[in-house]
CSV table of C-alpha atoms in Angstrom, one decimal:
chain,number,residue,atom,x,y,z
A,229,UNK,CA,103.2,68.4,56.9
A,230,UNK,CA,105.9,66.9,59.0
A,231,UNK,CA,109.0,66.2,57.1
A,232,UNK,CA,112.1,64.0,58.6
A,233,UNK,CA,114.4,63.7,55.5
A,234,UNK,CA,117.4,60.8,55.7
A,235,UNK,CA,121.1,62.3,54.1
A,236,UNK,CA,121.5,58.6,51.8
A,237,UNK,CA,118.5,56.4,50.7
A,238,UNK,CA,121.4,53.9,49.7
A,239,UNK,CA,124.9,53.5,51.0
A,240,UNK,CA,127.2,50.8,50.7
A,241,UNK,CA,130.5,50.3,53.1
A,242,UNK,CA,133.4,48.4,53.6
A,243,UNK,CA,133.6,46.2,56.7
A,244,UNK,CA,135.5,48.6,59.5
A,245,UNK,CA,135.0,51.7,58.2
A,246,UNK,CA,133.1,54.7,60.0
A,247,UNK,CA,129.4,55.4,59.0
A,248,UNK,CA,127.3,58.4,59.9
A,249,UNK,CA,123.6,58.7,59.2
A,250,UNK,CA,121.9,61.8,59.0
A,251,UNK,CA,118.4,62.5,59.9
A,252,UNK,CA,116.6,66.1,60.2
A,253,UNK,CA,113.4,67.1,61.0
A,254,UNK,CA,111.5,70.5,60.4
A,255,UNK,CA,108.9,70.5,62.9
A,256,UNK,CA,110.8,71.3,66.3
A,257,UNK,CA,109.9,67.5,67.6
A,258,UNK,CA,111.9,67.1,70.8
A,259,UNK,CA,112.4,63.1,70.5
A,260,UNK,CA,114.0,61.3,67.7
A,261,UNK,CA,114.7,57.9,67.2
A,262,UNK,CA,116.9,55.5,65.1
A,263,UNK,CA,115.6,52.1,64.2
A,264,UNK,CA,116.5,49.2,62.0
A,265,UNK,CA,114.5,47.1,60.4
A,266,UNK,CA,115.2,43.9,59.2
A,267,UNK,CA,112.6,41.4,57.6
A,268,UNK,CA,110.3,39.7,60.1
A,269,UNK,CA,111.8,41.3,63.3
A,270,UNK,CA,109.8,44.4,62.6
A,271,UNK,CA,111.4,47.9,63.8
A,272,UNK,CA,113.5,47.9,66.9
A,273,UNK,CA,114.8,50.3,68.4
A,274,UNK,CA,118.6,51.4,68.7
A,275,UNK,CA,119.0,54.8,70.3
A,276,UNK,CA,116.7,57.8,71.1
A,277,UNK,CA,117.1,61.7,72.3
A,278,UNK,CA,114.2,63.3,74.4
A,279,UNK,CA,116.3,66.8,73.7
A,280,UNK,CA,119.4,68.5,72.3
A,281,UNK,CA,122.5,66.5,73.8
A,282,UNK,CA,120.2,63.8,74.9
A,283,UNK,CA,120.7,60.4,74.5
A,284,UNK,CA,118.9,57.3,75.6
A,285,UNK,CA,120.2,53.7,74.7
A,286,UNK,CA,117.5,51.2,73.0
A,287,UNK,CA,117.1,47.7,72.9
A,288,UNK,CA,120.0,47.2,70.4
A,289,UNK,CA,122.7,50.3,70.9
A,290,UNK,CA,126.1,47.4,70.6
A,291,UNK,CA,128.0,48.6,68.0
A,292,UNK,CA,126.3,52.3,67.5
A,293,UNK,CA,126.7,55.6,69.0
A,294,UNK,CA,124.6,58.8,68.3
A,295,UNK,CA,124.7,62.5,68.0
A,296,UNK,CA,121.9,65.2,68.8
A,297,UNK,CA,123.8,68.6,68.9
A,298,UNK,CA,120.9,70.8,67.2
A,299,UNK,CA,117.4,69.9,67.6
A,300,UNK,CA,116.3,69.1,64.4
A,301,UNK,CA,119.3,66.9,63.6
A,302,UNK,CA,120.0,63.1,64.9
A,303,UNK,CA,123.0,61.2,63.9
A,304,UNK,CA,123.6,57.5,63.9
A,305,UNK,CA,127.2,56.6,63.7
A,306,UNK,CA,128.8,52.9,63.0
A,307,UNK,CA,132.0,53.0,64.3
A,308,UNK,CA,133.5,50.8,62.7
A,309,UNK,CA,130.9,49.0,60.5
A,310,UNK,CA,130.1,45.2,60.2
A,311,UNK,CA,128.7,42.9,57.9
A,312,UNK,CA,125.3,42.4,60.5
A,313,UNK,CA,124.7,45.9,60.5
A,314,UNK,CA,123.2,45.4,57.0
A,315,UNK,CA,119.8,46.7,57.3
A,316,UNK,CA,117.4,49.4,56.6
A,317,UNK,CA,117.6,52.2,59.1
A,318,UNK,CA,114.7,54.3,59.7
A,319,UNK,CA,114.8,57.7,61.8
A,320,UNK,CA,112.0,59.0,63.4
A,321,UNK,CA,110.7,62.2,65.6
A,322,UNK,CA,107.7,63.0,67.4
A,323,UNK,CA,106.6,66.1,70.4
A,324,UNK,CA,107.1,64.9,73.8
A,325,UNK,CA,104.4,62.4,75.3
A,326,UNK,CA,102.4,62.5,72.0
A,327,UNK,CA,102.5,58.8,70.7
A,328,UNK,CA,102.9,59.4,66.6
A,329,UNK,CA,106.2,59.2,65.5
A,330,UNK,CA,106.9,60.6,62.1
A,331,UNK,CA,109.5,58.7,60.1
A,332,UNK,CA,111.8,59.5,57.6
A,333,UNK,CA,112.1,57.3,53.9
A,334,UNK,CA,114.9,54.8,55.5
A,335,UNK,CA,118.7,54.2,54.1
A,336,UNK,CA,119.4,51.0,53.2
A,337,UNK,CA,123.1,50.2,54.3
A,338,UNK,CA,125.0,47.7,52.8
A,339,UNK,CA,128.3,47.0,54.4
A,340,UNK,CA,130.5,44.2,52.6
B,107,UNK,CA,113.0,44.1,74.5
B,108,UNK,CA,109.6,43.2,74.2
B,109,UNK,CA,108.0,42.7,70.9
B,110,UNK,CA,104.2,42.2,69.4
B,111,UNK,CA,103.4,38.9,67.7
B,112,UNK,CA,101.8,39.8,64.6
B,113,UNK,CA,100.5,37.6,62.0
B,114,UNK,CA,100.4,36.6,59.1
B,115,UNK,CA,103.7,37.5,58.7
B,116,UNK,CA,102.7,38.2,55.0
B,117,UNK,CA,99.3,37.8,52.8
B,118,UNK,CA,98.8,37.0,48.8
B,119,UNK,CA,95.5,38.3,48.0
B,120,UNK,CA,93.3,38.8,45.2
B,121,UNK,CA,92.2,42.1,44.8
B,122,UNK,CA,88.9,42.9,46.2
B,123,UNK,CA,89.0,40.4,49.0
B,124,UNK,CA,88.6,41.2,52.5
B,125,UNK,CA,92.0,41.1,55.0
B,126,UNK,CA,92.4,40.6,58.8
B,127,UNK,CA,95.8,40.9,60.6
B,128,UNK,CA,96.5,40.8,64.3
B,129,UNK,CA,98.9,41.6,67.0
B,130,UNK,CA,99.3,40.3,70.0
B,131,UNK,CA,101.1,41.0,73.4
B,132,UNK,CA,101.9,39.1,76.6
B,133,UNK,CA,101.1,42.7,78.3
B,134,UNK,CA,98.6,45.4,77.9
B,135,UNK,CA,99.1,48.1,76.7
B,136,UNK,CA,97.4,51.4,76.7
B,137,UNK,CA,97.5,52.7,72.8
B,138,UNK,CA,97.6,50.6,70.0
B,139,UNK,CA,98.6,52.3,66.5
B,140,UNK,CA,99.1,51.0,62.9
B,141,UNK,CA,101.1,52.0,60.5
B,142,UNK,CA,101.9,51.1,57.0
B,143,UNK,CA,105.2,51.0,55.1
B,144,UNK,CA,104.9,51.3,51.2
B,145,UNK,CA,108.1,49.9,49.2
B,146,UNK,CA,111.0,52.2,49.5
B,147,UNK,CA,109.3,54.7,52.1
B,148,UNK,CA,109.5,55.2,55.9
B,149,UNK,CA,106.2,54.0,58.1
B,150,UNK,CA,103.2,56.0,58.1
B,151,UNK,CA,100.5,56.1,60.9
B,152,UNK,CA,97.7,55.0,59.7
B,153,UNK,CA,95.1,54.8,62.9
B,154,UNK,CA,95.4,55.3,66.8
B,155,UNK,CA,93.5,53.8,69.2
B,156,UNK,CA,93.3,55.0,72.7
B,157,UNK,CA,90.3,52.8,74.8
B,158,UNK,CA,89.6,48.9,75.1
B,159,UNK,CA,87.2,48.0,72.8
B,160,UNK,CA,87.9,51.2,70.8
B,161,UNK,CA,86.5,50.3,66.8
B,162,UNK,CA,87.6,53.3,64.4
B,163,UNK,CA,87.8,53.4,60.8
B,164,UNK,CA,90.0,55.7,57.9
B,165,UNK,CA,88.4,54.6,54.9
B,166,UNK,CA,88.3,50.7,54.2
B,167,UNK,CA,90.6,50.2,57.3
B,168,UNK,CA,89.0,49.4,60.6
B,169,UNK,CA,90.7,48.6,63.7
B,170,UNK,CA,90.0,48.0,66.9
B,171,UNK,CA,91.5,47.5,70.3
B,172,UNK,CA,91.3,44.4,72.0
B,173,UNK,CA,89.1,44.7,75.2
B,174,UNK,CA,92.0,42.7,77.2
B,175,UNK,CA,94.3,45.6,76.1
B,176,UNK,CA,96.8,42.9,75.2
B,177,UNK,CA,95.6,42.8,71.6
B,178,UNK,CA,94.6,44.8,68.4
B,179,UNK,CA,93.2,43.6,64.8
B,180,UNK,CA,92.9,45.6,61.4
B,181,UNK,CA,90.9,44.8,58.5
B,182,UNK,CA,91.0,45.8,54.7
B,183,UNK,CA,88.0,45.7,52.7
B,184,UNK,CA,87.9,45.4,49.3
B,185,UNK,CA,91.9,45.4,48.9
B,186,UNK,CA,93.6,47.5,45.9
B,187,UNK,CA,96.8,47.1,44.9
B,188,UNK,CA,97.7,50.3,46.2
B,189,UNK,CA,97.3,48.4,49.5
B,190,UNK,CA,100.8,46.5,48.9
B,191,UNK,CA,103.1,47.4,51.8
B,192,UNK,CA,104.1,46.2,55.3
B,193,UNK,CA,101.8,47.2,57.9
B,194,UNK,CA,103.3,47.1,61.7
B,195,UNK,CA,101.1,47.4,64.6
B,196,UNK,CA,102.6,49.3,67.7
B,197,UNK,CA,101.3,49.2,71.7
B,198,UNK,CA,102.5,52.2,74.2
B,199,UNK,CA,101.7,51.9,77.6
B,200,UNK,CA,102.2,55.1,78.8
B,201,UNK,CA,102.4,58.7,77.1
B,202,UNK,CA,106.3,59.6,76.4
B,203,UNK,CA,106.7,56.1,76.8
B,204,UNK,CA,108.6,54.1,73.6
B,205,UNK,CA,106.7,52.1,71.1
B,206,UNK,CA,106.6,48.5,70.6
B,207,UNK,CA,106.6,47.6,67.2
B,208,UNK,CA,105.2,43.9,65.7
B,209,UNK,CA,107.5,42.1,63.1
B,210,UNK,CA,105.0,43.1,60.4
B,211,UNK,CA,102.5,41.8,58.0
B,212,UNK,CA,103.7,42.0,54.7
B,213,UNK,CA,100.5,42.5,52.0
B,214,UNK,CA,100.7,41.7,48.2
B,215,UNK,CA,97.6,42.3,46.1
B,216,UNK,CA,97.0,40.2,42.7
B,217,UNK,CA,95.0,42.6,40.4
């Protein structure tokens, strides 16, 4: 079974400060993705990595940078957190040119 | 980017009725793929479907690929309320390409 675990299931922030999202799969996937998701607008995308040290922007990358320095591991990193980046973020990996994606449970940030 | 228009955007049912959602794309695209979200989890696939016209089933869920390739429809017979959740429909036009997700039909069942 694939697994693609998330470091926080919950977080909650103060406006400006730095946030990092972990994500890690166990199943050697090459891509991974970060999404948000916010009600009605479905999933969209906000950075990807085809490889290690490989990074791709999405549609929505202002305000977010990411880190791939191992393969199984993707960050997603706020720099300095805002109120509109309250949302539920889900990470995601999949092999190369294989259409599933396998996604993790989702943190649900808060920022105030 | 792009995204799928799928409706309803959310359904009240009765248990043991019938459902139908759809997406729809100004493009075509060349896989179509559900998935479903249950409450507090990450999306999980739920069919693929790889040919116009295409009609595949996993258990009461049947979907099918639009023969315009710019559309896809799943159905839920007899719902359960184990059916609750957010399904999302997702085109990819090419292998290694991204996915295109739709805004998400969001399914409550009355027992």
């Amino acid at each position: 079974d694939v697994k693609v675990t998330q470091s926080s299931r919950y977080l909650v922030k103060r406006t400006g400060e730095k946030v990092f999202l972990e994500c890690v799969q166990d199943m050697d996937h090459e891509n991974m993705f970060w999404y948000r998701q916010d009600p009605g607008l479905g999933l969209r995308l906000i950075y990807f990595s085809y490889d290690v040290k490989m990074k791709e922007k999405g549609d929505i990358p202002e305000g977010y940078s990411v880190s791939r320095e191992k393969k199984e591991r993707f960050s997603l990193i706020l720099e300095s957190a805002s109120t509109n980046q309250t949302s539920m973020y889900l990470c995601a990996s999949r092999v190369t040119n294989r259409e599933t994606q396998y996604f993790g449970p989702g943190t649900r940030l808060l920022v105030l | 980017g792009q995204q799928l228009n799928q409706s309803p955007q959310s359904m009240f049912i009765q248990e043991g009725e019938d459902v139908s959602m759809n997406c729809t794309s100004s493009s075509i695209f060349n896989t179509w793929l559900w998935y479903k979200q249950e409450p507090g989890e990450g999306p999980v696939l739920l069919i693929a479907l790889y040919k116009a016209g295409e009609l595949t089933s996993n258990g009461r869920l049947t979907a099918q690929f639009g023969i315009t390739r710019k559309d896809s429809f799943l159905n839920i017979s007899a719902s359960i309320p184990s059916d609750v959740g957010i399904y999302f429909c997702a085109g990819q036009l090419y292998a290694g390409n991204m996915l295109t997700f739709g805004g998400g039909t969001r399914l409550m069942v009355k027992p």
